[in-house]
GROMACS .gro file of C-alpha atoms in nm:
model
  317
    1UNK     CA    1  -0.436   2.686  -0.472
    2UNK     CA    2  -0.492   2.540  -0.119
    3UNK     CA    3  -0.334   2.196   0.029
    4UNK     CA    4  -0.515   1.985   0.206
    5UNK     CA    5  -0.306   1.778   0.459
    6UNK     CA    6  -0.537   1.427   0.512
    7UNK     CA    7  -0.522   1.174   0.745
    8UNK     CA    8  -0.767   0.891   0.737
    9UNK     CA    9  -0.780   0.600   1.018
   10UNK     CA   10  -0.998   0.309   0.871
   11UNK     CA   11  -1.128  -0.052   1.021
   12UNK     CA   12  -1.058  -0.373   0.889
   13UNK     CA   13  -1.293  -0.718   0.883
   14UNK     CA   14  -1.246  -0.891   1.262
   15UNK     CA   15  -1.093  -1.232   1.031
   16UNK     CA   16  -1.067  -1.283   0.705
   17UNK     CA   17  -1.358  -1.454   0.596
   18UNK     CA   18  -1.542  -1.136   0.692
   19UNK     CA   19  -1.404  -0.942   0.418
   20UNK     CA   20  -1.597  -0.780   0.203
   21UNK     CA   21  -1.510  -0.914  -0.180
   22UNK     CA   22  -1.761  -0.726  -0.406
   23UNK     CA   23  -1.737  -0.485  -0.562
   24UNK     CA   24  -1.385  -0.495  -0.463
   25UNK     CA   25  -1.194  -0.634  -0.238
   26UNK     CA   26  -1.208  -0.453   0.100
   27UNK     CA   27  -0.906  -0.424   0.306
   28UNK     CA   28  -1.056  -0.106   0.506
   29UNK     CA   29  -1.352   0.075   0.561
   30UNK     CA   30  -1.268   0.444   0.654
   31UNK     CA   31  -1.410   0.559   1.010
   32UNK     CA   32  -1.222   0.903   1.074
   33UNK     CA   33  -1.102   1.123   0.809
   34UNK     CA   34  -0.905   1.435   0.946
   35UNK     CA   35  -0.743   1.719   0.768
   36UNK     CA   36  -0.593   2.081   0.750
   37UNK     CA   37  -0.614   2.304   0.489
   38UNK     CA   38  -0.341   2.557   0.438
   39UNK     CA   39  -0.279   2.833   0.136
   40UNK     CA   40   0.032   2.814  -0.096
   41UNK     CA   41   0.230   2.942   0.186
   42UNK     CA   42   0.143   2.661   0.432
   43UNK     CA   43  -0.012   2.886   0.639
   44UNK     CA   44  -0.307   2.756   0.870
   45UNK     CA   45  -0.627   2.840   0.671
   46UNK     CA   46  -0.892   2.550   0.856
   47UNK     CA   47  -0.907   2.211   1.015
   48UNK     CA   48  -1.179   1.933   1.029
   49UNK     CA   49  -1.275   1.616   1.185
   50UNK     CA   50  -1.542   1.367   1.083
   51UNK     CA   51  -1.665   1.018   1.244
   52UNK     CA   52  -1.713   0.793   1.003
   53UNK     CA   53  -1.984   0.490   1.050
   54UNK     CA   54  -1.899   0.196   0.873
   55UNK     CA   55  -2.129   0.001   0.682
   56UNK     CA   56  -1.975  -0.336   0.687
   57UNK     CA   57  -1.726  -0.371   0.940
   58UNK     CA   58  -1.908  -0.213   1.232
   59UNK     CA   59  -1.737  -0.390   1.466
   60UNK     CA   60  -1.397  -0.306   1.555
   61UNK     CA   61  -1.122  -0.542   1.452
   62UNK     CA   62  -0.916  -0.594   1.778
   63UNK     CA   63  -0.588  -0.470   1.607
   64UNK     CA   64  -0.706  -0.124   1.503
   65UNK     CA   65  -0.909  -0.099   1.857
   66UNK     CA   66  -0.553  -0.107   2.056
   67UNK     CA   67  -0.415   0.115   1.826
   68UNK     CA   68  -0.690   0.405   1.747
   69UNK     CA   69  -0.868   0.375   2.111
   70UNK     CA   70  -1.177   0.389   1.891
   71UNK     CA   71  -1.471   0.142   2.011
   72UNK     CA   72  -1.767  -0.050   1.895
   73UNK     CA   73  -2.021   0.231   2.082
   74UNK     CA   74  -1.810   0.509   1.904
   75UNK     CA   75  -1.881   0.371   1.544
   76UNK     CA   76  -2.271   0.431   1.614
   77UNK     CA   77  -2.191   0.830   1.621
   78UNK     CA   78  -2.033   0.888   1.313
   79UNK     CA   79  -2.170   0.969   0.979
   80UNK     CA   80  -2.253   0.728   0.667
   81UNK     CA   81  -1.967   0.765   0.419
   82UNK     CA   82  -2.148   0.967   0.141
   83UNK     CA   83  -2.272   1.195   0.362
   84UNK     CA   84  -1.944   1.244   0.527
   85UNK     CA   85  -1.752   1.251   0.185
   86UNK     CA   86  -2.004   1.512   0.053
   87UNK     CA   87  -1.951   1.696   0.347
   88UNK     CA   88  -1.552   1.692   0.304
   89UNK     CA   89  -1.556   1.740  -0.052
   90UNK     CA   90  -1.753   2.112  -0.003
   91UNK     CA   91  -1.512   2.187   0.270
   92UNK     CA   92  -1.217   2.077   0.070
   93UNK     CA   93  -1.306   2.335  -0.209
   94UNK     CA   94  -1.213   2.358  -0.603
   95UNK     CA   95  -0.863   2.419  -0.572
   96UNK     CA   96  -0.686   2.225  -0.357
   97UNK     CA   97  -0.403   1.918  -0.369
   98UNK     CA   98  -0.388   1.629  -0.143
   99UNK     CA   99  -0.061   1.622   0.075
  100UNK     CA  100  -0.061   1.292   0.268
  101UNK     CA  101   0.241   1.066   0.460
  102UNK     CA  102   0.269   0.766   0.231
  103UNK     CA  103   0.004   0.590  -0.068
  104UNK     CA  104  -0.183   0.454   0.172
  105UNK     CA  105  -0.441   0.695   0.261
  106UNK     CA  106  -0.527   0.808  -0.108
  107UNK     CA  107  -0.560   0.402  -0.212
  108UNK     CA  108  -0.806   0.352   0.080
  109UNK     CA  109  -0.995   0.676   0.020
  110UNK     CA  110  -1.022   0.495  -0.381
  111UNK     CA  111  -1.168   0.196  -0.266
  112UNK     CA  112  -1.407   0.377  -0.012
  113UNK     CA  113  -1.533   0.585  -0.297
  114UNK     CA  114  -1.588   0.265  -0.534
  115UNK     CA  115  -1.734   0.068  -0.289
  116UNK     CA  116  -2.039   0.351  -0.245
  117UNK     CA  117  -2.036   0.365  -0.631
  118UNK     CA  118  -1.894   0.778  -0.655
  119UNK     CA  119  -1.555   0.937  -0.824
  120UNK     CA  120  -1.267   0.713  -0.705
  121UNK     CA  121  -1.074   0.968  -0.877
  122UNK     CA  122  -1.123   1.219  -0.646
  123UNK     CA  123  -0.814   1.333  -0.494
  124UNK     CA  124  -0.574   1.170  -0.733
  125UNK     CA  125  -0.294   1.418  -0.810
  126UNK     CA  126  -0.207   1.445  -0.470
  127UNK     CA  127   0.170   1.478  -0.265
  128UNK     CA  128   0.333   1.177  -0.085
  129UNK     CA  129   0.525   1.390   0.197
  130UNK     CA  130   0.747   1.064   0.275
  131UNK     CA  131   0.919   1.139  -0.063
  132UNK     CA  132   0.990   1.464  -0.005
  133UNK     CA  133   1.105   1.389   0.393
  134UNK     CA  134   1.335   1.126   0.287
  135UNK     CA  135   1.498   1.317  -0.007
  136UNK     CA  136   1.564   1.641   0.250
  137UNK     CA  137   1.658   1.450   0.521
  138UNK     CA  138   1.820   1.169   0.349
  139UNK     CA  139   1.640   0.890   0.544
  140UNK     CA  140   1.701   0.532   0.469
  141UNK     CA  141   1.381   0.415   0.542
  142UNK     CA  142   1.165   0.443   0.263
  143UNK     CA  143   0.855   0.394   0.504
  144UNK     CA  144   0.937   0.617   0.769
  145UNK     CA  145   0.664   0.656   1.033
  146UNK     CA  146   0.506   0.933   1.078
  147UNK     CA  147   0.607   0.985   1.444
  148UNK     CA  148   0.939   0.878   1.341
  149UNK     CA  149   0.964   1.176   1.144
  150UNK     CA  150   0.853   1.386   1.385
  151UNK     CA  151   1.083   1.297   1.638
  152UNK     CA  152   1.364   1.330   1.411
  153UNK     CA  153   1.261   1.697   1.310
  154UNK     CA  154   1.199   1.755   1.725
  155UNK     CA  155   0.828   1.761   1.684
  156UNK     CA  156   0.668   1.732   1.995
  157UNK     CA  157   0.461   1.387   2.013
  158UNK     CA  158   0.220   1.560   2.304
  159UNK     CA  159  -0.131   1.421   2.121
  160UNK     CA  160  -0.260   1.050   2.061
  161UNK     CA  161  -0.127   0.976   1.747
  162UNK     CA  162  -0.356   0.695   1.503
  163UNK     CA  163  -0.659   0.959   1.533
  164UNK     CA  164  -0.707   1.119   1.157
  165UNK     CA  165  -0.699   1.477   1.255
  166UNK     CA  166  -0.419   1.453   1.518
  167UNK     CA  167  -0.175   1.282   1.303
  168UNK     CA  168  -0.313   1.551   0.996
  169UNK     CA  169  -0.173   1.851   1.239
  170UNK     CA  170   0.155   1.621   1.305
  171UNK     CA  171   0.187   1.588   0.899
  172UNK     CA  172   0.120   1.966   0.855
  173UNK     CA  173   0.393   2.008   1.157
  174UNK     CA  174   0.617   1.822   0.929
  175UNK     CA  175   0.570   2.053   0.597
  176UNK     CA  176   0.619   2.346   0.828
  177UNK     CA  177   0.987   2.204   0.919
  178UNK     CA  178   1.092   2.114   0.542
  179UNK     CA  179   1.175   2.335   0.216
  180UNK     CA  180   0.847   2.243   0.047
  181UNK     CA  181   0.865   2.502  -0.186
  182UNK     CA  182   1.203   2.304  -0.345
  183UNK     CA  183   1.013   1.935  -0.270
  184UNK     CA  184   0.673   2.029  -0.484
  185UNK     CA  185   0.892   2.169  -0.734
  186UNK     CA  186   1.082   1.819  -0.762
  187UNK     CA  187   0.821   1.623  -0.671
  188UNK     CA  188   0.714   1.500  -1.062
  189UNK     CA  189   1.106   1.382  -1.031
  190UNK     CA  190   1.058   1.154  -0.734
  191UNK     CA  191   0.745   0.986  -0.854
  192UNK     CA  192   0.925   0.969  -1.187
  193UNK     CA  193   1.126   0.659  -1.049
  194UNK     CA  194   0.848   0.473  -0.845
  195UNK     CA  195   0.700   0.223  -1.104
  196UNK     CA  196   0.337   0.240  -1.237
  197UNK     CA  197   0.091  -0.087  -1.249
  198UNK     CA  198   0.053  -0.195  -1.586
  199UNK     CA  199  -0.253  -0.433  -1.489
  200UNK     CA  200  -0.383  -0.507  -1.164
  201UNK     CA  201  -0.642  -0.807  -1.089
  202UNK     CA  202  -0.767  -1.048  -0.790
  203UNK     CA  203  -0.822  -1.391  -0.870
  204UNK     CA  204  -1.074  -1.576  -0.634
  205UNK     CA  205  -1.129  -1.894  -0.491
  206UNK     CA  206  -0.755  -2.038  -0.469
  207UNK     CA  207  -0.827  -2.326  -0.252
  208UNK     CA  208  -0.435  -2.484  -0.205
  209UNK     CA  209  -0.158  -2.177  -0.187
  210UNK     CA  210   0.100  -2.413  -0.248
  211UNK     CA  211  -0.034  -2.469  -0.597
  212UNK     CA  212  -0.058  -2.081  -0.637
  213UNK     CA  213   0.171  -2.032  -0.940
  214UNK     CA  214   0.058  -2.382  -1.123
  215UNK     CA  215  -0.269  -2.279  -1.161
  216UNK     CA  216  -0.370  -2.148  -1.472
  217UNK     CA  217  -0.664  -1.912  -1.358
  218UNK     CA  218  -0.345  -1.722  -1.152
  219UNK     CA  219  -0.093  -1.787  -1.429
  220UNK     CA  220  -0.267  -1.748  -1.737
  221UNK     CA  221  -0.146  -1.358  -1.843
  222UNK     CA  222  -0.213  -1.157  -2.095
  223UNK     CA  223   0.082  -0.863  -2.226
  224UNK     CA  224  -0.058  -0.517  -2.137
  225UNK     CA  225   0.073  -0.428  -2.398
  226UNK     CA  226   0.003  -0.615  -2.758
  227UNK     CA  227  -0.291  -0.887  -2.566
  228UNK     CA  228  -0.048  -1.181  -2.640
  229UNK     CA  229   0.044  -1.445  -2.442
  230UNK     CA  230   0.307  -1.397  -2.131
  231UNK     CA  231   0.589  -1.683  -2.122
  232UNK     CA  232   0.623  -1.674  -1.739
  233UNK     CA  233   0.993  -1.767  -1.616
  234UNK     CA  234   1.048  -1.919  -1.247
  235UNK     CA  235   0.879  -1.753  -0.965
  236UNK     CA  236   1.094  -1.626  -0.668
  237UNK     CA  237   0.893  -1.655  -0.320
  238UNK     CA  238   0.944  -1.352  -0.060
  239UNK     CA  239   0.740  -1.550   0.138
  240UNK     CA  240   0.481  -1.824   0.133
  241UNK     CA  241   0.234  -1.553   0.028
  242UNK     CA  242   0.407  -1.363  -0.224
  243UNK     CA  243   0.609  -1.423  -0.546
  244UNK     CA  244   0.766  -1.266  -0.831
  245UNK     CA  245   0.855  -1.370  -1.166
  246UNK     CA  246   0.971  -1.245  -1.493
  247UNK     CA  247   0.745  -1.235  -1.814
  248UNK     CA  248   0.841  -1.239  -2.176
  249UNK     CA  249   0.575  -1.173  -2.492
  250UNK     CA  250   0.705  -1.336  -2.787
  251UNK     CA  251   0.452  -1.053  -2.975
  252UNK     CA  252   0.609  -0.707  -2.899
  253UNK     CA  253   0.948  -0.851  -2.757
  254UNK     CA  254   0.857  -0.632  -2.433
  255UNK     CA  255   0.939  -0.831  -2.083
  256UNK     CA  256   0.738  -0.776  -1.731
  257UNK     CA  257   0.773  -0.797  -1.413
  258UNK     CA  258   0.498  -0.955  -1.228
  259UNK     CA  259   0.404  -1.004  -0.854
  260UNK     CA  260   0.137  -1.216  -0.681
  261UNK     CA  261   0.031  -1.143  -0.349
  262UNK     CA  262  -0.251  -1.425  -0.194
  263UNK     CA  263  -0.474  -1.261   0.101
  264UNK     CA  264  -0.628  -1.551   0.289
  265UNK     CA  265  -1.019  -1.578   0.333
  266UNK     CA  266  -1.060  -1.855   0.532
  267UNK     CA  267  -0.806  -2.136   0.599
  268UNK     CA  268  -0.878  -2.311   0.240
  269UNK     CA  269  -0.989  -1.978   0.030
  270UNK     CA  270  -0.762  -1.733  -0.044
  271UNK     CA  271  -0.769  -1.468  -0.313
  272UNK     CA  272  -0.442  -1.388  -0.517
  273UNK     CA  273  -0.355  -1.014  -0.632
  274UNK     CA  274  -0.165  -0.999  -0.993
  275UNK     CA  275   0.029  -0.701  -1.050
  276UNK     CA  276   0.197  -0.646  -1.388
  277UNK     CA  277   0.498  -0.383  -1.376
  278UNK     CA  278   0.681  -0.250  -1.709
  279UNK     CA  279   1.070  -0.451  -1.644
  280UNK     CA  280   1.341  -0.235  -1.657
  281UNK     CA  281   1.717  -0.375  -1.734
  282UNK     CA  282   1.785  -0.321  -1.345
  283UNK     CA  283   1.442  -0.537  -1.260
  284UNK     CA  284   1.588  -0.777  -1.486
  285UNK     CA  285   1.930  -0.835  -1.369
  286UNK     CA  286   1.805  -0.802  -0.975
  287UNK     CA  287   1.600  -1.126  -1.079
  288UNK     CA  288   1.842  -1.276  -1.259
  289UNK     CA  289   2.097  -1.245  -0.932
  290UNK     CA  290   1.816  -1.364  -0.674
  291UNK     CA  291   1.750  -1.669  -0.895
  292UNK     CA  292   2.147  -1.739  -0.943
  293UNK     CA  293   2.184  -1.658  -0.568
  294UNK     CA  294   1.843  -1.959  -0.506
  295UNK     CA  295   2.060  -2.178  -0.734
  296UNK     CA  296   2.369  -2.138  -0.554
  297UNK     CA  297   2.213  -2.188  -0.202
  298UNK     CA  298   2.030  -2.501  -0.316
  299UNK     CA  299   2.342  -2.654  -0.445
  300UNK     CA  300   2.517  -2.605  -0.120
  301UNK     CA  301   2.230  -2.722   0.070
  302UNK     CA  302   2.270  -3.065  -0.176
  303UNK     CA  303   2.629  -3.086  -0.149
  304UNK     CA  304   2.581  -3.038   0.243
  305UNK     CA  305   2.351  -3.333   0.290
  306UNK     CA  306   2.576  -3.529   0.036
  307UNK     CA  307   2.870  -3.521   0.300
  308UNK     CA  308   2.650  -3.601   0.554
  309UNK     CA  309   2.587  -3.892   0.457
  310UNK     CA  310   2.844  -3.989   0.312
  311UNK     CA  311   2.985  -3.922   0.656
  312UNK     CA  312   2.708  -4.151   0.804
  313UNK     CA  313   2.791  -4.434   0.593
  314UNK     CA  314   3.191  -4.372   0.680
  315UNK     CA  315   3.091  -4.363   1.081
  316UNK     CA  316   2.873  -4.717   1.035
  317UNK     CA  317   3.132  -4.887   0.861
   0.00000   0.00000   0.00000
């Protein structure tokens, strides 16, 4: 069996309200994929490159300009993604698995393949190399970037990296400095620990973020489980675009964890991502603790302004 060692670079709507939102919701449009293919043995087999048009957002967003180099005129070259996929595909071969740094590039690649109506399967039992990097090198950062990692294994950084084939080589110069003989072999144990979506959906037209969680198109949740009816506890806020809550079905006793994450459209229209996660015992205590924690700060912040005005009245008197 080979390994193919992808890289994809992808565009993204100029603002918001240029997103594409059928038949999905598109956060990126591929325009380079790059890759190496090696044998069992990681040794250098072949190596492609393909220019990718887009066919929605064809002109660069100003973000991924500054970081690729790629511009408008250089869109016009590439190929139409099914023609460029087919092409990949055949040089990809029968036997091959996916090794890529971080989820990123396999989710895109899914969406990119649904969105042109073929196999968004394609690909799917592939390698996350950041697991692997992180276990052998014990890195704290779960989300280590690539050049990061390369510097840290004293990989030369001599090539523009953000261009799909370039920073394929730099991920295949990465295998090439770790045991992945030992890290495929324990691979099925560090995926074993990341948790699996139990439902994922995208609610539309939320026209007041604020009143996010007290709406019942966003809150209204079925158990993945039995179908019945999810008694939502209080929702924790990472920030004003994401929350997290606990879920209980009174059917099959089962709780969930469940996270909403609101993408904005345009300034009053944004669209809300539910996630549904199996809770574990630590999921459940971690939320317990961040809601005693909220409790505890709000108290202080009551008994704060309490003395300060009580101080107030004292200094009028």
């Amino acid at each position: 069996m080979n390994y193919i060692i992808m890289d994809l670079e992808w565009n993204q709507a100029v603002c918001p309200a240029k997103m594409v939102r059928t038949p999905l919701l598109l956060y990126g449009e591929i325009i380079q994929i790059g890759a190496v293919k090696t044998d069992d043995k990681f040794n250098l087999i072949d190596k492609i490159k393909i220019n990718v048009r887009p066919k929605y957002y064809k002109k660069m967003n100003p973000h991924v300009a500054q970081i690729t180099g790629i511009t408008d005129m250089q869109l016009t070259s590439g190929e139409m993604f099914p023609q460029a996929f087919r092409r990949f595909k055949e040089w990809c071969g029968e036997q091959f698995r996916f090794i890529t740094w971080g989820f990123d590039d396999l989710n895109m690649l899914a969406d990119n393949l649904t969105l042109h109506g073929l196999d968004a399967s394609f690909g799917s039992d592939y390698i996350n190399l950041q697991l692997i990097y992180n276990r052998q090198l014990k890195s704290e950062h779960l989300q280590c970037a690539l050049s990061t990692a390369a510097e840290s294994l004293e990989i030369p950084l001599d090539v523009q990296v953000h261009d799909a084939f370039n920073d394929a080589y730099l991920t295949y110069e990465v295998c090439r400095k770790l045991d992945m003989t030992l890290g495929i072999a324990e691979y099925a144990e560090y995926t074993a620990t990341i948790p699996q979506p139990l439902f994922k959906d995208a609610v539309n037209d939320i026209g007041d973020l604020k009143k996010m969680v007290s709406d019942n198109r966003v809150t209204d949740l079925k158990c993945p489980q039995c179908g019945g009816a999810l008694t939502l506890r209080q929702w924790l806020f990472g920030n004003g675009k994401s929350c997290k809550t606990i879920a209980d079905c009174s059917e099959c006793k089962d709780s969930f964890l469940v996270k909403l994450k609101a993408c904005m459209i345009t300034e009053h229209n944004f669209t809300v991502m539910r996630t549904i996660f199996a809770a574990g015992e630590e999921d459940i205590t971690s939320y317990e603790n961040k809601l005693k924690k909220r409790e505890e700060r709000r108290k202080m912040v009551m008994e704060r302004k309490k003395a300060e005005g009580n101080n107030d009245k004292n200094g009028n008197v």
